Short mmCIF file of C-alpha atoms in Angstrom, two decimals:
data_model
loop_
_atom_site.label_atom_id
_atom_site.label_comp_id
_atom_site.label_asym_id
_atom_site.label_seq_id
_atom_site.Cartn_x
_atom_site.Cartn_y
_atom_site.Cartn_z
CA MET A 1 -9.23 21.85 -3.98
CA GLY A 2 -10.90 23.36 -7.18
CA GLU A 3 -9.52 24.00 -10.54
CA ILE A 4 -6.28 22.40 -9.93
CA THR A 5 -4.09 20.73 -12.55
CA ASN A 6 -3.42 17.41 -13.60
CA ASP A 7 -0.44 17.03 -11.87
CA GLN A 8 -1.67 18.09 -8.68
CA ARG A 9 -4.26 15.50 -8.77
CA ILE A 10 -4.00 12.29 -7.13
CA VAL A 11 -5.58 8.93 -8.07
CA ILE A 12 -5.19 5.64 -6.57
CA THR A 13 -4.29 3.16 -8.94
CA GLY A 14 -3.56 0.05 -7.18
CA VAL A 15 -4.67 -1.76 -3.67
CA GLY A 16 -3.07 -4.28 -1.67
CA LEU A 17 -4.68 -5.84 1.37
CA ALA A 18 -4.97 -8.23 3.93
CA ALA A 19 -7.96 -8.20 6.23
CA PRO A 20 -9.44 -10.99 8.59
CA ASN A 21 -11.60 -12.07 6.06
CA ALA A 22 -9.76 -11.92 2.73
CA ASP A 23 -6.46 -11.30 1.16
CA ASN A 24 -6.94 -9.49 -1.96
CA LEU A 25 -9.86 -6.59 -2.77
CA PRO A 26 -12.34 -8.66 -4.89
CA ASP A 27 -12.51 -11.51 -2.20
CA TYR A 28 -12.64 -8.69 0.26
CA ARG A 29 -15.57 -6.88 -1.22
CA ARG A 30 -17.41 -9.97 -2.03
CA LYS A 31 -17.37 -10.93 2.01
CA LEU A 32 -18.08 -7.48 2.82
CA LEU A 33 -21.01 -7.68 0.57
CA ALA A 34 -22.51 -11.09 1.97
CA GLY A 35 -21.49 -9.41 5.74
CA GLU A 36 -19.17 -12.51 6.10
CA SER A 37 -17.04 -11.63 9.29
CA GLY A 38 -13.62 -12.67 9.72
CA ILE A 39 -13.82 -12.61 13.47
CA ARG A 40 -12.92 -15.63 15.42
CA GLU A 41 -12.01 -16.29 19.04
CA ILE A 42 -8.05 -16.10 19.85
CA ASP A 43 -6.13 -17.44 22.96
CA LEU A 44 -3.98 -14.57 24.55
CA ARG A 45 -1.26 -14.80 27.08
CA TYR A 46 -2.44 -13.78 30.46
CA MET A 47 -6.16 -12.83 28.95
CA GLY A 48 -7.71 -15.84 27.79
CA THR A 49 -10.00 -16.05 24.70
CA CYS A 50 -11.02 -12.78 23.08
CA PRO A 51 -12.83 -12.21 19.97
CA ALA A 52 -10.45 -10.96 17.19
CA GLY A 53 -9.59 -10.77 13.66
CA VAL A 54 -6.56 -12.50 12.25
CA CYS A 55 -5.29 -12.36 8.82
CA GLN A 56 -4.63 -15.30 6.72
CA PHE A 57 -2.31 -14.66 3.71
CA PRO A 58 0.40 -16.34 1.65
CA GLU A 59 2.98 -14.78 3.80
CA THR A 60 5.92 -16.47 1.75
CA LYS A 61 4.65 -15.08 -1.50
CA HIS A 62 6.86 -11.94 -1.95
CA ARG A 63 9.53 -12.92 0.95
CA LYS A 64 11.26 -16.00 2.28
CA LYS A 65 10.40 -17.68 5.70
CA LYS A 66 13.92 -16.50 7.08
CA GLU A 67 12.96 -12.67 6.26
CA ASN A 68 9.58 -12.96 7.57
CA LYS A 69 11.40 -14.53 10.81
CA ARG A 70 13.71 -11.56 10.91
CA GLY A 71 11.04 -8.78 10.71
CA THR A 72 7.73 -8.21 12.32
CA ARG A 73 4.25 -9.26 11.97
CA ALA A 74 3.55 -5.65 10.77
CA GLY A 75 6.43 -5.87 8.20
CA CYS A 76 5.20 -9.23 7.07
CA LEU A 77 1.83 -7.87 6.47
CA GLY A 78 3.20 -4.60 4.99
CA VAL A 79 5.51 -6.28 2.50
CA TYR A 80 2.59 -8.40 1.20
CA ALA A 81 0.43 -5.79 0.68
CA ALA A 82 2.94 -3.52 -1.20
CA HIS A 83 3.91 -6.24 -3.49
CA GLU A 84 0.14 -6.93 -4.34
CA ALA A 85 -0.30 -3.31 -4.55
CA LEU A 86 2.16 -2.91 -7.21
CA PHE A 87 1.15 -6.02 -8.70
CA ASP A 88 -2.47 -4.58 -9.09
CA ALA A 89 -1.35 -1.41 -10.64
CA GLY A 90 0.80 -2.81 -13.19
CA ILE A 91 3.79 -1.13 -11.96
CA ASP A 92 7.32 -2.75 -12.11
CA PHE A 93 9.42 0.38 -11.61
CA SER A 94 10.24 0.77 -15.34
CA GLU A 95 7.60 3.73 -15.02
CA TYR A 96 8.97 5.06 -11.88
CA ASP A 97 12.66 5.81 -10.24
CA ARG A 98 12.73 3.91 -7.14
CA SER A 99 14.60 6.54 -5.66
CA ARG A 100 11.70 8.95 -6.34
CA THR A 101 9.25 6.42 -4.46
CA GLY A 102 8.05 7.18 -1.07
CA VAL A 103 6.42 4.70 1.40
CA TYR A 104 4.47 5.80 4.00
CA ILE A 105 2.99 3.69 6.46
CA GLY A 106 0.25 4.63 9.15
CA LEU A 107 0.70 2.96 12.49
CA THR A 108 -1.49 3.22 15.42
CA GLU A 109 1.43 1.76 17.75
CA HIS A 110 4.63 -0.29 16.92
CA GLY A 111 6.91 -2.16 19.19
CA THR A 112 3.93 -3.34 21.78
CA VAL A 113 4.32 -6.87 20.49
CA GLU A 114 7.93 -7.28 20.28
CA THR A 115 8.44 -5.73 23.76
CA GLU A 116 5.77 -7.90 25.26
CA ASN A 117 7.36 -11.02 23.70
CA GLU A 118 10.61 -9.94 24.79
CA VAL A 119 9.89 -9.46 28.65
CA TYR A 120 8.18 -12.82 28.28
CA ASN A 121 10.95 -14.33 26.81
CA ILE A 122 13.70 -13.31 29.35
CA SER A 123 11.36 -14.22 32.26
CA GLN A 124 12.03 -17.77 31.14
CA TYR A 125 15.50 -16.74 32.13
CA GLY A 126 14.98 -15.28 35.60
CA TYR A 127 14.66 -12.00 33.76
CA ASN A 128 18.49 -11.78 32.74
CA VAL A 129 18.98 -9.30 29.92
CA ASP A 130 21.64 -11.28 28.71
CA TYR A 131 18.92 -13.34 26.75
CA TRP A 132 17.03 -10.01 25.27
CA THR A 133 17.03 -10.33 21.59
CA HIS A 134 19.32 -8.21 19.38
CA HIS A 135 16.49 -7.88 16.98
CA HIS A 136 14.40 -5.73 19.44
CA ASN A 137 15.73 -2.41 18.17
CA PRO A 138 15.30 -2.79 14.53
CA ARG A 139 11.96 -4.58 15.08
CA THR A 140 10.69 -1.85 17.26
CA VAL A 141 12.00 1.34 15.44
CA LEU A 142 8.41 3.34 14.10
CA ASN A 143 9.92 3.00 10.85
CA ASN A 144 10.01 -0.81 10.60
CA PRO A 145 7.34 -1.76 8.73
CA ALA A 146 8.03 0.92 6.01
CA GLY A 147 11.55 0.14 6.04
CA GLU A 148 10.75 -3.60 5.58
CA ILE A 149 8.85 -2.74 2.43
CA THR A 150 11.86 -0.54 0.87
CA MET A 151 14.13 -3.39 1.56
CA SER A 152 11.79 -5.83 -0.02
CA LEU A 153 11.50 -3.52 -2.91
CA GLY A 154 14.39 -2.05 -3.22
CA ILE A 155 13.05 1.22 -2.93
CA THR A 156 15.52 4.06 -1.88
CA GLY A 157 13.37 6.92 -1.60
CA PRO A 158 11.92 8.14 1.87
CA HIS A 159 10.07 5.70 4.16
CA TYR A 160 8.56 6.45 7.42
CA ALA A 161 5.47 5.71 9.66
CA VAL A 162 2.86 8.07 10.42
CA GLY A 163 1.46 7.60 13.94
CA ALA A 164 -2.02 9.00 14.43
CA ALA A 165 -3.81 6.47 16.70
CA CYS A 166 -6.23 4.75 14.55
CA ALA A 167 -6.67 7.77 12.13
CA ALA A 168 -3.11 6.58 10.79
CA GLY A 169 -3.70 4.97 7.82
CA ASN A 170 -5.90 7.75 6.58
CA ALA A 171 -2.87 10.10 7.73
CA ALA A 172 -0.44 8.22 5.95
CA LEU A 173 -2.73 8.25 2.76
CA ILE A 174 -3.06 12.21 3.00
CA GLN A 175 0.85 12.17 3.75
CA GLY A 176 1.33 10.22 0.47
CA ALA A 177 -0.89 12.97 -1.44
CA GLN A 178 1.00 15.73 -0.16
CA MET A 179 4.37 14.55 -1.24
CA LEU A 180 3.38 13.73 -4.34
CA ARG A 181 1.52 17.36 -4.83
CA LEU A 182 5.03 18.70 -3.43
CA GLY A 183 7.06 17.03 -6.11
CA GLU A 184 8.99 15.33 -2.95
CA VAL A 185 8.40 11.81 -4.70
CA ASP A 186 6.77 10.85 -8.15
CA PHE A 187 5.27 7.71 -6.75
CA ALA A 188 4.04 6.59 -3.44
CA LEU A 189 3.18 3.53 -1.80
CA CYS A 190 1.11 4.43 1.45
CA GLY A 191 -1.45 2.80 3.91
CA GLY A 192 -1.43 1.51 7.23
CA VAL A 193 -0.74 -1.69 9.15
CA SER A 194 -1.83 -3.10 12.55
CA GLU A 195 -0.13 -6.07 14.15
CA SER A 196 -2.21 -5.48 17.55
CA VAL A 197 -3.84 -8.83 18.00
CA GLY A 198 -0.41 -10.07 18.99
CA SER A 199 -0.17 -7.53 22.15
CA PHE A 200 -2.25 -9.03 25.04
CA GLY A 201 -1.72 -5.11 26.65
CA ILE A 202 -3.61 -3.71 23.88
CA PHE A 203 -6.68 -5.91 24.87
CA ALA A 204 -6.15 -5.52 28.61
CA SER A 205 -5.98 -1.79 28.32
CA PHE A 206 -9.37 -1.78 26.30
CA LYS A 207 -10.93 -4.42 28.81
CA ALA A 208 -9.65 -2.21 31.68
CA GLN A 209 -11.28 1.15 29.98
CA GLY A 210 -14.29 -0.96 29.67
CA ALA A 211 -14.27 -0.91 25.77
CA LEU A 212 -13.40 -4.26 24.77
CA ALA A 213 -16.11 -6.14 23.06
CA SER A 214 -17.30 -9.96 24.02
CA HIS A 215 -19.92 -11.86 23.09
CA SER A 216 -20.71 -16.04 22.92
CA ASP A 217 -20.47 -15.52 19.09
CA PRO A 218 -17.31 -13.81 18.11
CA THR A 219 -18.98 -12.54 14.55
CA LYS A 220 -21.47 -11.13 16.70
CA ALA A 221 -19.01 -9.03 18.88
CA CYS A 222 -18.70 -6.03 16.85
CA ARG A 223 -21.71 -4.16 16.50
CA PRO A 224 -21.63 -0.60 15.97
CA PHE A 225 -24.90 1.47 16.06
CA ASP A 226 -26.75 -1.71 17.80
CA ARG A 227 -28.35 -1.27 21.37
CA ASP A 228 -26.53 -4.03 22.58
CA ARG A 229 -22.57 -2.85 21.41
CA ASN A 230 -20.14 -3.37 24.20
CA GLY A 231 -16.69 -2.68 22.69
CA ILE A 232 -13.91 -2.91 20.35
CA VAL A 233 -12.88 -5.95 18.48
CA ILE A 234 -9.18 -5.84 17.89
CA SER A 235 -8.07 -6.68 14.65
CA GLU A 236 -4.71 -7.05 12.41
CA GLY A 237 -4.65 -6.05 9.09
CA VAL A 238 -2.98 -4.15 6.20
CA CYS A 239 -3.85 -1.99 3.21
CA ILE A 240 -1.70 -0.28 0.92
CA TYR A 241 -2.39 2.06 -1.98
CA THR A 242 -0.45 3.06 -5.13
CA LEU A 243 -0.86 6.54 -5.46
CA GLU A 244 0.37 8.46 -8.68
CA ARG A 245 -0.45 11.94 -10.02
CA LEU A 246 -3.46 12.10 -12.64
CA ASP A 247 -1.37 13.07 -15.55
CA ALA A 248 1.35 10.07 -14.94
CA ALA A 249 -1.23 7.72 -14.22
CA ARG A 250 -3.03 8.63 -17.71
CA LYS A 251 0.38 8.56 -19.45
CA ARG A 252 0.49 4.69 -18.56
CA ARG A 253 -2.91 4.43 -18.86
CA ALA A 254 -3.31 2.95 -15.24
CA ARG A 255 -6.60 1.57 -13.94
CA ILE A 256 -7.88 4.44 -11.73
CA TYR A 257 -10.00 3.47 -8.49
CA GLY A 258 -10.78 6.99 -7.58
CA GLU A 259 -8.93 10.52 -7.12
CA ILE A 260 -8.62 11.57 -3.61
CA VAL A 261 -10.44 15.14 -3.73
CA GLY A 262 -10.52 16.09 -0.16
CA TYR A 263 -9.02 15.32 2.87
CA ALA A 264 -8.50 17.02 6.70
CA MET A 265 -7.31 16.38 9.60
CA ASN A 266 -7.82 18.06 13.23
CA SER A 267 -7.49 17.59 17.12
CA ASP A 268 -10.03 17.38 19.67
CA ALA A 269 -7.56 18.95 22.20
CA ARG A 270 -9.79 17.58 25.16
CA ASP A 271 -9.61 14.02 26.15
CA PHE A 272 -7.16 11.19 26.09
CA VAL A 273 -9.74 8.74 24.93
CA LEU A 274 -13.10 9.97 24.59
CA PRO A 275 -13.91 11.25 21.00
CA TYR A 276 -15.69 14.45 20.48
CA GLY A 277 -18.20 14.91 17.82
CA PRO A 278 -18.12 18.88 16.99
CA ARG A 279 -14.53 18.25 16.11
CA GLN A 280 -15.37 15.36 13.86
CA ALA A 281 -17.99 17.47 12.35
CA GLU A 282 -15.51 20.16 11.69
CA CYS A 283 -13.06 17.78 10.23
CA MET A 284 -15.85 16.52 7.68
CA ARG A 285 -16.72 20.26 7.14
CA LEU A 286 -13.21 21.01 5.96
CA ALA A 287 -12.55 17.80 3.96
CA LEU A 288 -15.93 18.67 1.94
CA GLN A 289 -14.57 22.49 1.77
CA ARG A 290 -11.48 21.45 0.04
CA ALA A 291 -13.18 18.99 -2.02
CA GLN A 292 -15.53 21.73 -3.26
CA LEU A 293 -18.40 19.21 -2.14
CA ALA A 294 -21.86 20.01 -0.66
CA PRO A 295 -22.72 17.18 2.13
CA ALA A 296 -25.66 15.79 -0.51
CA GLU A 297 -23.17 15.16 -2.71
CA ILE A 298 -22.05 12.32 -0.85
CA ASP A 299 -22.97 9.32 -1.75
CA ILE A 300 -21.59 7.01 0.80
CA ILE A 301 -20.37 7.62 4.48
CA ASN A 302 -18.06 5.03 5.24
CA THR A 303 -18.14 5.66 9.55
CA HIS A 304 -15.12 5.02 12.40
CA ALA A 305 -17.59 3.93 14.66
CA THR A 306 -15.86 1.02 16.67
CA GLY A 307 -18.57 -0.28 18.65
CA THR A 308 -18.41 1.84 21.81
CA LYS A 309 -21.03 3.40 23.63
CA GLN A 310 -19.97 7.20 23.36
CA GLY A 311 -17.88 6.73 20.16
CA ASP A 312 -20.54 5.60 17.95
CA GLU A 313 -23.31 8.65 19.41
CA GLU A 314 -20.33 10.97 19.00
CA GLU A 315 -19.63 10.18 15.33
CA CYS A 316 -23.58 9.99 14.57
CA LYS A 317 -24.16 13.54 16.24
CA ALA A 318 -21.33 14.79 13.64
CA VAL A 319 -22.88 13.08 10.65
CA ARG A 320 -26.37 14.21 11.81
CA GLU A 321 -25.32 17.80 12.03
CA LEU A 322 -23.62 17.98 8.68
CA PHE A 323 -26.06 15.35 6.41
CA ARG A 324 -29.39 16.30 8.07
CA ASP A 325 -30.95 17.21 4.86
CA CYS A 326 -28.91 14.48 2.45
CA PRO A 327 -31.80 12.02 1.20
CA ASN A 328 -29.48 10.39 -1.22
CA THR A 329 -26.06 9.93 1.65
CA TYR A 330 -26.05 6.50 2.83
CA VAL A 331 -24.03 5.27 5.86
CA ASN A 332 -22.05 2.24 6.75
CA ASN A 333 -19.35 0.61 8.73
CA THR A 334 -17.10 -2.13 8.03
CA LYS A 335 -15.50 -2.57 11.32
CA SER A 336 -18.81 -4.55 12.04
CA ILE A 337 -17.71 -7.47 9.67
CA ILE A 338 -13.63 -7.27 10.27
CA GLY A 339 -13.29 -5.60 13.74
CA HIS A 340 -11.04 -2.32 14.22
CA ALA A 341 -7.79 -2.95 12.37
CA MET A 342 -6.18 -0.17 14.33
CA GLY A 343 -3.44 1.77 11.90
CA ALA A 344 -5.24 -0.21 8.93
CA ALA A 345 -8.51 0.83 9.56
CA GLY A 346 -9.26 3.69 7.81
CA VAL A 347 -7.58 2.55 4.69
CA LEU A 348 -8.83 -0.68 4.55
CA GLU A 349 -12.30 0.41 5.60
CA LEU A 350 -11.94 2.83 2.53
CA ALA A 351 -10.91 0.13 0.10
CA GLY A 352 -13.69 -2.14 0.79
CA ASN A 353 -15.93 0.81 -0.49
CA LEU A 354 -13.98 1.52 -3.46
CA PRO A 355 -15.56 -1.25 -5.86
CA ALA A 356 -19.03 0.51 -5.10
CA PHE A 357 -18.06 3.14 -7.80
CA GLU A 358 -18.15 0.20 -10.45
CA ASP A 359 -21.08 -1.76 -8.65
CA GLY A 360 -22.88 0.84 -7.08
CA LEU A 361 -23.84 -1.28 -3.80
CA VAL A 362 -23.12 -0.08 -0.14
CA HIS A 363 -21.95 -2.63 1.75
CA PRO A 364 -23.91 -3.42 4.74
CA THR A 365 -23.20 -2.75 8.47
CA ILE A 366 -23.89 -6.20 9.98
CA ASN A 367 -24.93 -6.88 13.67
CA LEU A 368 -27.26 -3.99 13.56
CA ASP A 369 -30.19 -5.84 15.03
CA ASN A 370 -31.70 -3.05 17.25
CA LEU A 371 -30.81 0.14 16.25
CA ASP A 372 -29.78 2.63 19.39
CA GLU A 373 -31.91 5.80 19.15
CA GLU A 374 -28.84 7.77 20.17
CA CYS A 375 -27.17 6.52 16.77
CA ARG A 376 -30.30 6.89 14.61
CA LEU A 377 -29.31 8.37 10.98
CA PRO A 378 -31.46 8.52 8.04
CA ASN A 379 -29.74 5.98 5.66
CA ILE A 380 -27.63 3.50 7.91
CA VAL A 381 -27.13 0.23 5.47
CA ALA A 382 -28.30 -2.28 7.90
CA ASN A 383 -27.35 -6.11 7.22
CA LYS A 384 -27.99 -6.28 3.79
CA PRO A 385 -26.25 -4.06 1.02
CA VAL A 386 -28.23 -1.34 -0.68
CA GLU A 387 -27.98 -0.83 -4.44
CA LEU A 388 -27.58 2.98 -5.60
CA PRO A 389 -28.24 4.35 -9.11
CA HIS A 390 -24.62 5.50 -8.78
CA VAL A 391 -22.05 5.85 -6.43
CA ASP A 392 -19.66 8.83 -7.28
CA THR A 393 -18.60 9.70 -3.91
CA ILE A 394 -17.26 8.07 -0.82
CA LEU A 395 -16.23 10.27 2.46
CA ASN A 396 -14.24 8.00 4.78
CA ASN A 397 -14.15 8.81 8.68
CA SER A 398 -10.95 7.62 10.76
CA PHE A 399 -10.59 8.85 14.32
CA GLY A 400 -8.22 7.96 17.03
CA MET A 401 -7.24 8.32 20.61
CA VAL A 402 -5.51 11.46 22.16
CA GLY A 403 -8.11 13.38 19.90
CA ILE A 404 -6.94 12.71 16.53
CA ASN A 405 -9.68 13.02 13.42
CA SER A 406 -9.10 12.21 9.72
CA VAL A 407 -11.10 12.32 6.73
CA VAL A 408 -10.75 11.37 3.22
CA ILE A 409 -13.07 12.00 0.37
CA VAL A 410 -12.56 10.00 -3.03
CA ARG A 411 -14.25 10.64 -6.18
CA LYS A 412 -15.25 8.34 -9.06
CA TYR A 413 -12.62 9.36 -11.76
CA LYS A 414 -14.61 9.57 -15.00
CA GLY A 415 -12.05 11.09 -17.39
CA ASP A 416 -11.66 14.61 -18.18
CA MET B 1 29.58 -33.48 23.61
CA THR B 2 31.11 -35.47 20.54
CA ARG B 3 32.41 -33.52 17.60
CA GLU B 4 29.92 -34.88 15.56
CA ALA B 5 27.18 -33.93 17.78
CA LEU B 6 28.67 -30.18 18.13
CA LYS B 7 28.34 -30.05 14.47
CA ASP B 8 24.75 -31.48 14.12
CA VAL B 9 24.17 -29.09 17.21
CA ILE B 10 25.24 -25.88 14.70
CA LEU B 11 23.76 -27.19 11.73
CA GLU B 12 20.36 -27.47 13.76
CA ILE B 13 20.49 -24.03 14.83
CA ILE B 14 21.45 -22.53 11.19
CA ALA B 15 18.17 -24.47 10.12
CA GLY B 16 16.26 -23.02 12.73
CA ILE B 17 17.38 -19.54 11.30
CA ASP B 18 16.87 -20.47 7.58
CA GLU B 19 15.02 -23.99 6.86
CA ASP B 20 16.17 -23.05 3.25
CA ALA B 21 19.80 -23.33 4.14
CA ASP B 22 21.74 -26.22 2.27
CA ALA B 23 24.01 -27.97 4.70
CA SER B 24 24.94 -30.74 2.23
CA THR B 25 27.63 -28.82 0.39
CA LEU B 26 29.00 -27.03 3.33
CA GLU B 27 32.61 -26.91 3.55
CA PRO B 28 33.81 -26.98 7.23
CA ASP B 29 37.13 -24.78 6.88
CA LYS B 30 35.28 -22.14 4.70
CA PRO B 31 33.31 -19.44 6.33
CA LEU B 32 29.79 -20.15 7.03
CA ARG B 33 28.72 -16.55 5.86
CA ASP B 34 30.55 -17.17 2.64
CA GLN B 35 28.60 -20.10 1.85
CA LEU B 36 25.11 -19.49 3.45
CA ASP B 37 22.66 -16.71 3.59
CA LEU B 38 23.72 -15.33 7.00
CA ASP B 39 24.43 -12.40 8.19
CA SER B 40 25.90 -10.61 11.18
CA MET B 41 22.46 -10.60 12.95
CA ASP B 42 21.81 -14.34 12.06
CA PHE B 43 25.40 -14.96 13.52
CA LEU B 44 23.96 -13.46 16.68
CA ASP B 45 20.97 -15.75 16.55
CA ILE B 46 23.66 -18.55 16.74
CA VAL B 47 25.22 -17.24 19.52
CA MET B 48 21.91 -16.58 21.17
CA GLU B 49 20.69 -19.93 20.80
CA LEU B 50 24.17 -21.40 22.17
CA ARG B 51 23.32 -19.29 25.30
CA LYS B 52 19.79 -20.50 25.71
CA ARG B 53 20.38 -24.24 25.24
CA TYR B 54 23.88 -24.40 27.19
CA LYS B 55 24.26 -21.19 29.29
CA LEU B 56 27.36 -20.66 27.58
CA GLN B 57 28.38 -17.03 27.45
CA ILE B 58 30.70 -16.36 24.22
CA PRO B 59 32.73 -13.18 24.57
CA GLU B 60 32.47 -10.99 21.82
CA ALA B 61 36.18 -11.16 21.24
CA ASP B 62 35.76 -15.16 20.59
CA TYR B 63 33.25 -14.38 17.78
CA PRO B 64 35.91 -14.89 14.95
CA GLN B 65 36.61 -18.24 16.16
CA LEU B 66 32.89 -19.06 15.26
CA ALA B 67 33.61 -18.72 11.80
CA THR B 68 33.79 -21.75 10.12
CA LEU B 69 31.76 -25.28 10.99
CA GLU B 70 35.17 -26.71 11.90
CA SER B 71 36.36 -23.61 14.10
CA CYS B 72 32.76 -23.53 15.94
CA VAL B 73 33.01 -27.27 17.03
CA ASN B 74 37.05 -26.71 17.72
CA TYR B 75 35.76 -23.57 20.10
CA LEU B 76 32.66 -25.40 21.43
CA GLU B 77 34.12 -28.74 22.21
CA PRO B 78 35.92 -27.99 25.66
CA ARG B 79 33.36 -25.62 26.75
CA LEU B 80 30.61 -28.35 26.07
CA ALA B 81 32.71 -31.51 27.28
CA ASN B 82 30.33 -32.01 29.86
CA VAL B 83 27.13 -31.75 28.15
#
C-alpha cells in the first residue's frame, strides 16, 4: 500500500472478544500461551455428545437479560464484544459521531440456530405454524448481530453483515478498513461472530461430510497438522475491533495494537467444500504485495488450518510455496486451542496473536504430537511457545467454503 | 379460573418476558405498556404464551382488550372459565 498518508492508514485500537477459553484479551493470550484448551463435550439435539467450544462471559454486563432473550446468541456475543472493544479503546463517542460510525460483522451463517429451534418448537404443537414465533424474522435477518450492536450503543451509521463463510471475520475487518479509507465512516466496529454450536445441523453436515472431529478427550479433538487429525471442532465466539484512521487515533493518543498494512481476498472458483492451495497462495501473495513486504519479512503466519486432512495439506502447500526461504518466519494455529469459531475465526485468531508485538512470543499449536509429513513446514510452533527477538508482522489466513480466501497482514506500530 | 388466578397467570407470563418487571406498583386499570418496559413484540409474547398454555387463539381485533391487567382478566375470564 506504499507511501500513504496517515488519514489512509488504518489501525486497530481496541479489542473485545469472547472465546471458548476466555472473555478478554489478556486472559485469552495467557491461555493461548499455556495451550489451555476451551473445548469440552456438549450435548446436541438429535446428535448426542460432540466436542465443541462454548463461551462463558458476563452476558448481562452490557445488556439486560430481557434484551438477550429478545435477541440472538450471536447478538448477545456481539453486543458484549462491541462494548468491551469500545472500553478497551477508551472511546465513549465524545471522539466520534455515532452517525459516522460503521458496524461490519462477519458471519459464516445466521438464522440456522433460530430456524432449527422454531421447527423443534412447532413439532411440540403438531407442526401448527400458529405457534411459530413472531421473533423469527428479526432474529434471522442477516444484519441481526450488527443491528443488535447498533441498538445497544445508539450507533446510527451503517451496519450490515459480511457473509464469507469462515473467512467472514477477516472480510468484515477488511470492509471496515475500506470504509474508513473511503471516508464513508470515521470510526468502525468490525469483526466476526459465531453462534454455530447452537445448530445441530452444522455438526450433522460436517459429520456427513466426514469432517467432524472426534476424540475421547475433547481438548485433544482439534489437532491441525497432526497425523491423527480427523476433522473440525465447532466453536462459538466473537471478536470485534475498533478501527480508526491513524491520524485520528494519534490525535487522541490511542493505544495502537497494530496497523492493517495489507489484505486480500479471492475465490477458488472450483469446489463447494474442498480448499485449493494455489489460490490461497495467490491470496497471500497479493496481500504481501499490497503491504510491500517480502515473505521473509513476515514473523508469524497464523494459519487457518481446521484439522481436516485435505484442508491442512492444501494450506501447508501454499505456505511452503511462498515461505520456503524464510528461516525467521514462524507458523502457528489457534484453532487447536479454541476450535473453529467460524465467522469469528479469522479475527479471534488474529487477536490472540496481536500481543506478540509486545511479548515477542508465538503461541503454540497444541495437540501436534505426530506431525503429518504432508504438513511439514520449517518453523511450526508446536505445543509450547517460541520466543522471537522481535515480532513486527503477522499474516493471518482465513478461508471458507464455496472457495473464499482472505489474508490480513498487521504490522506493529512503532510511531512515524 | 378465578379472576385472581387469571391475574397471577398474566403477571407470571410478564415475569417470564422480563424478570425485572416490577408488578407490585402495577395499576390494574392503566395500560400495561405505560407501566412496564413492554413493547409490541413483548405483547405478542403474551398472546403466544396464552396460546401455548391454553390453546387460546386471540384474534388480532381483540388485542386492544388486553391493554390493562384488568381488561386482560375481563377478556380471559369467560374464555378460560373451564380451565
